[in-house]
C-alpha positions as a printed NumPy array, in Angstrom:
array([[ 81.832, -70.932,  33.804],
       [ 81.331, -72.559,  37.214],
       [ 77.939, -73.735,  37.846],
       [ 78.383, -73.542,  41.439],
       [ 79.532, -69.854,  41.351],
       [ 76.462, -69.645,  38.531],
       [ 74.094, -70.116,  40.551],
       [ 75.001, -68.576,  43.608],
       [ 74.991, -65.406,  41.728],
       [ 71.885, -65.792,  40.245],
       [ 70.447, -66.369,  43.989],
       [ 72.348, -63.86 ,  45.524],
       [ 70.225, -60.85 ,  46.849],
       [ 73.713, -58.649,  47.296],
       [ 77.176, -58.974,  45.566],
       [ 79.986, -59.637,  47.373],
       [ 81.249, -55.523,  46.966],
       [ 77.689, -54.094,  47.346],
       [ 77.5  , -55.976,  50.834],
       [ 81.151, -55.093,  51.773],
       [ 80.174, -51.174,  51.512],
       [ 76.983, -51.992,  53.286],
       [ 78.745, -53.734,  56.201],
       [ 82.324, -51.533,  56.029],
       [ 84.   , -54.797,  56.299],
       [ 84.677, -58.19 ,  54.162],
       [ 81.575, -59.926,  54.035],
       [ 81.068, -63.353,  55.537],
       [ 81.728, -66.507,  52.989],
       [ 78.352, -66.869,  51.257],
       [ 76.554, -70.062,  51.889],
       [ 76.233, -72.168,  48.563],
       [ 72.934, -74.151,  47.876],
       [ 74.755, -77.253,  46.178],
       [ 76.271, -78.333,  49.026],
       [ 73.093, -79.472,  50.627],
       [ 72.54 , -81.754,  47.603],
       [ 75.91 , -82.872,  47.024],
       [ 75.551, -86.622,  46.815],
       [ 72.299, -85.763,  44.363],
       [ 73.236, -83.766,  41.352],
       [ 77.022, -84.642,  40.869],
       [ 75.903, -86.84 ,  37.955],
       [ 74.132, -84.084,  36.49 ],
       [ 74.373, -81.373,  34.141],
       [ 74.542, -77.29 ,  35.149],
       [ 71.108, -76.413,  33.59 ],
       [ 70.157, -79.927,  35.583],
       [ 71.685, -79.018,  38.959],
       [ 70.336, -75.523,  39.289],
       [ 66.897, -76.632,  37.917],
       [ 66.904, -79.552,  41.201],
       [ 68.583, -77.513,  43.873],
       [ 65.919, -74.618,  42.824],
       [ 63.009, -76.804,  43.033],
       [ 64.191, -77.832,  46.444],
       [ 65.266, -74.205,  47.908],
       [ 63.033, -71.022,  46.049],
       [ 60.166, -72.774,  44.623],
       [ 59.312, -74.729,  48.361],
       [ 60.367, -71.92 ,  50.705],
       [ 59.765, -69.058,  48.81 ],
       [ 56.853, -69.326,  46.181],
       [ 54.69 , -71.914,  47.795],
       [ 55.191, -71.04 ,  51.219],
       [ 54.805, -67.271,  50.866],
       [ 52.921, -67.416,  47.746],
       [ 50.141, -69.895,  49.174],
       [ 50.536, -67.672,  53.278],
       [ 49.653, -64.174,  51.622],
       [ 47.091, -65.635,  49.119],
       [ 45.148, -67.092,  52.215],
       [ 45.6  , -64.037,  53.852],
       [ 43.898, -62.423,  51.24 ],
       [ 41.379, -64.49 ,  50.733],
       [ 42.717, -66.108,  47.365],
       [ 43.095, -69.385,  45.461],
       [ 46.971, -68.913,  44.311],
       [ 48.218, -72.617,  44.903],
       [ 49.97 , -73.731,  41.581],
       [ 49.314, -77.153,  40.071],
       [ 51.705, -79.689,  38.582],
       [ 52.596, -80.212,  42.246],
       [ 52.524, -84.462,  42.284],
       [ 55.13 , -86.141,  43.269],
       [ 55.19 , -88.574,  40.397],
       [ 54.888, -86.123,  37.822],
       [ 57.894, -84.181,  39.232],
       [ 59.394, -87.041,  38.963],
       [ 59.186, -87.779,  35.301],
       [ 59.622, -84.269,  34.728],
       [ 62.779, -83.932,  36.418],
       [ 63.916, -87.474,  34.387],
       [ 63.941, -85.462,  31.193],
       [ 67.142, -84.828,  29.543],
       [ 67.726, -81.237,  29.886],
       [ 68.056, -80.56 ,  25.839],
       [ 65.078, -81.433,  25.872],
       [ 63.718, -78.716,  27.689],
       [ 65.226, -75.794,  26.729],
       [ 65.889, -75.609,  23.129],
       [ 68.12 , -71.673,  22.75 ],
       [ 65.983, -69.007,  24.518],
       [ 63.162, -71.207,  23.977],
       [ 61.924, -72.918,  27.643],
       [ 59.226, -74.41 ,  28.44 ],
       [ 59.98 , -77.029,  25.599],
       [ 57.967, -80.075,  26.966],
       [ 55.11 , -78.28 ,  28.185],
       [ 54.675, -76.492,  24.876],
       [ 55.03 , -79.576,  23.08 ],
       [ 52.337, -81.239,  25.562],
       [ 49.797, -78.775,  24.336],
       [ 50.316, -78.297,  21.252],
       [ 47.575, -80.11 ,  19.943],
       [ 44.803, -77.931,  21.858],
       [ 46.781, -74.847,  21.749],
       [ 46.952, -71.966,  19.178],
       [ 50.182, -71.436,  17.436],
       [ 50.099, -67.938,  18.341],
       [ 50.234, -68.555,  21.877],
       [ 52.266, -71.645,  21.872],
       [ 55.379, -68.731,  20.407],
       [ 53.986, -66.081,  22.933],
       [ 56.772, -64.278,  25.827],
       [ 55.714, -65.635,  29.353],
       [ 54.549, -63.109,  30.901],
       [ 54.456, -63.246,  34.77 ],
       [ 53.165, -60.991,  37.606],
       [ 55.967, -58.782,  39.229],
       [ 55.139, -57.162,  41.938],
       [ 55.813, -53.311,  41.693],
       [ 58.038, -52.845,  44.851],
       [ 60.433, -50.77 ,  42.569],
       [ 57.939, -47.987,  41.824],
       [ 56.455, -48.527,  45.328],
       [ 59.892, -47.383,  46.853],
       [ 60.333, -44.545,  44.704],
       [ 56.875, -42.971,  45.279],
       [ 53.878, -44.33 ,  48.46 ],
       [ 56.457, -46.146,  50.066],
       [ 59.266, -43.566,  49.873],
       [ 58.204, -42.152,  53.303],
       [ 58.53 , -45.64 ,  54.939],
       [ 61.966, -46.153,  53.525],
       [ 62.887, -42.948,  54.877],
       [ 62.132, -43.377,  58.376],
       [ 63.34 , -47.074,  58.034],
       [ 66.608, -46.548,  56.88 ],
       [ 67.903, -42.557,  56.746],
       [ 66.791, -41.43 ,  59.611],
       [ 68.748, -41.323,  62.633],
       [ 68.59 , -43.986,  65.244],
       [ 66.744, -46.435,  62.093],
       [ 66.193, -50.151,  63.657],
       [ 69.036, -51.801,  61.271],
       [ 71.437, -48.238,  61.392],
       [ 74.034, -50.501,  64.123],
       [ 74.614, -52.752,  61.242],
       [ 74.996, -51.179,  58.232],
       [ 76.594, -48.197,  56.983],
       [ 74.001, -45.103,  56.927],
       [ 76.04 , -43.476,  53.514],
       [ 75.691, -46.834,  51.97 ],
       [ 71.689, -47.165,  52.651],
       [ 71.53 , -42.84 ,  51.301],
       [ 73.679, -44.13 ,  48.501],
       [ 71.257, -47.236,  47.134],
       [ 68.107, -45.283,  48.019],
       [ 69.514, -42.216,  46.052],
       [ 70.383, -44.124,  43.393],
       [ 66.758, -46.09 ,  43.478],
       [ 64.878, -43.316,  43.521],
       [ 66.739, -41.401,  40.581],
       [ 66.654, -44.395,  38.256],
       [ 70.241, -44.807,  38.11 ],
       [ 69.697, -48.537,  39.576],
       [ 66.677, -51.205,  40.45 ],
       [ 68.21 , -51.953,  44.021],
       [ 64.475, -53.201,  45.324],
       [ 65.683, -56.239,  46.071],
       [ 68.522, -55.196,  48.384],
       [ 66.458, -51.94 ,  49.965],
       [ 62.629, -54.519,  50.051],
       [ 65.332, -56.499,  52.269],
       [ 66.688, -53.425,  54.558],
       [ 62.696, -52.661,  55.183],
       [ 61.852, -55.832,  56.553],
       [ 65.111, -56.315,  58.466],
       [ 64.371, -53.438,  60.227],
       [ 61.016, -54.57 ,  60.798],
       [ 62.261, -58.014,  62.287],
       [ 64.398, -55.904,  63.949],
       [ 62.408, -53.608,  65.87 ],
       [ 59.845, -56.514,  66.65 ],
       [ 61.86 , -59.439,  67.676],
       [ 65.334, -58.384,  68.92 ],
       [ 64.735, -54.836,  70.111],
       [ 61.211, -56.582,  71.734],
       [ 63.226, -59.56 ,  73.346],
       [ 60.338, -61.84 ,  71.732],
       [ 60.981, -65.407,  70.887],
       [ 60.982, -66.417,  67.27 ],
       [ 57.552, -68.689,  66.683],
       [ 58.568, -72.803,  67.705],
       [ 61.577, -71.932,  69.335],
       [ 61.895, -71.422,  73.687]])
């Protein structure tokens, strides 16, 4: 029931006993996103709050920053629109039952078009683009994960448990659980591992 415990859940790439086994200690208190906009969205409601402090935290530093880097690194046109500042505006000034109506999202928008728009599609799923890490994991990039994580002397081995990592991978690759959030996250540490810290090489803008 607490929105601030909400959302930090629903942002969270570990939960608090997950990252306990992975560490073999008490994890560190987890940093919580509303704090940084305090003073903005204590007038507001939950469904209001998370909707601001996302549009301020994922959607700027993860979809359009990494979105829009790989898509010109490839070559490609993946910049979204509805990006002006006035019309974020006025859309964040609607009430929020008006924008979600049930399961139903997208409320406004819909509404918008409705008048050039098919019915049929108007009631259609969304159906977005998710990148296949899962099956990735369990079947090119299952060598990679090995020798990232399992095997002896791995980059990120000092600071996590090695049974822990066996455990999620085992349990990845069997289908028992979808942990390619947590194990996409092990990969890269090790990467940033190996080729900043282990390297001695300073992080890009900083002496």
């Amino acid at each position: 029931p607490d929105p601030r415990e909400r959302m930090r859940r629903v942002r969270a790439v570990v939960d608090e006993p997950l990252l306990a086994a992975l560490l073999g200690t008490d994890p560190p208190p987890a940093s919580d996103p509303h704090t940084l906009w305090e003073g903005d969205v204590s007038d507001l409601t939950p469904l209001e709050r998370m909707l601001y402090v996302d549009a301020r935290t994922s959607l700027a530093d993860n979809l359009l920053l990494v979105g829009d880097k790989m898509g010109m690194a490839a070559s490609l046109e993946v910049r979204v629109p509805y990006l002006d500042h006035d019309l974020m505006a006025f859309a964040e000034s609607i009430p929020a039952a008006r924008k979600v109506a049930g399961r139903a999202g997208k409320r406004v928008f819909r509404q918008a078009v409705a008048v050039w728009t098919p019915k049929e599609v108007l009631r259609r799923k969304k159906v977005g683009f998710v990148t296949p890490v899962d099956s990735w994991l369990r079947d090119g990039l299952r060598p990679m994960l090995e020798e990232r994580l399992l095997e002896p002397g791995s980059p990120c081995g000092a600071y996590v448990r090695p049974e822990a990592v066996h455990r999620l991978v085992t349990e990845h690759e069997t289908g028992r659980h979808d942990h390619k959030r947590i194990l996409f996250a092990l990969v890269v540490f090790s990467y940033w591992l190996q080729e900043i810290v282990e390297a001695n090489r300073p992080l890009a803008g900083v002496a």
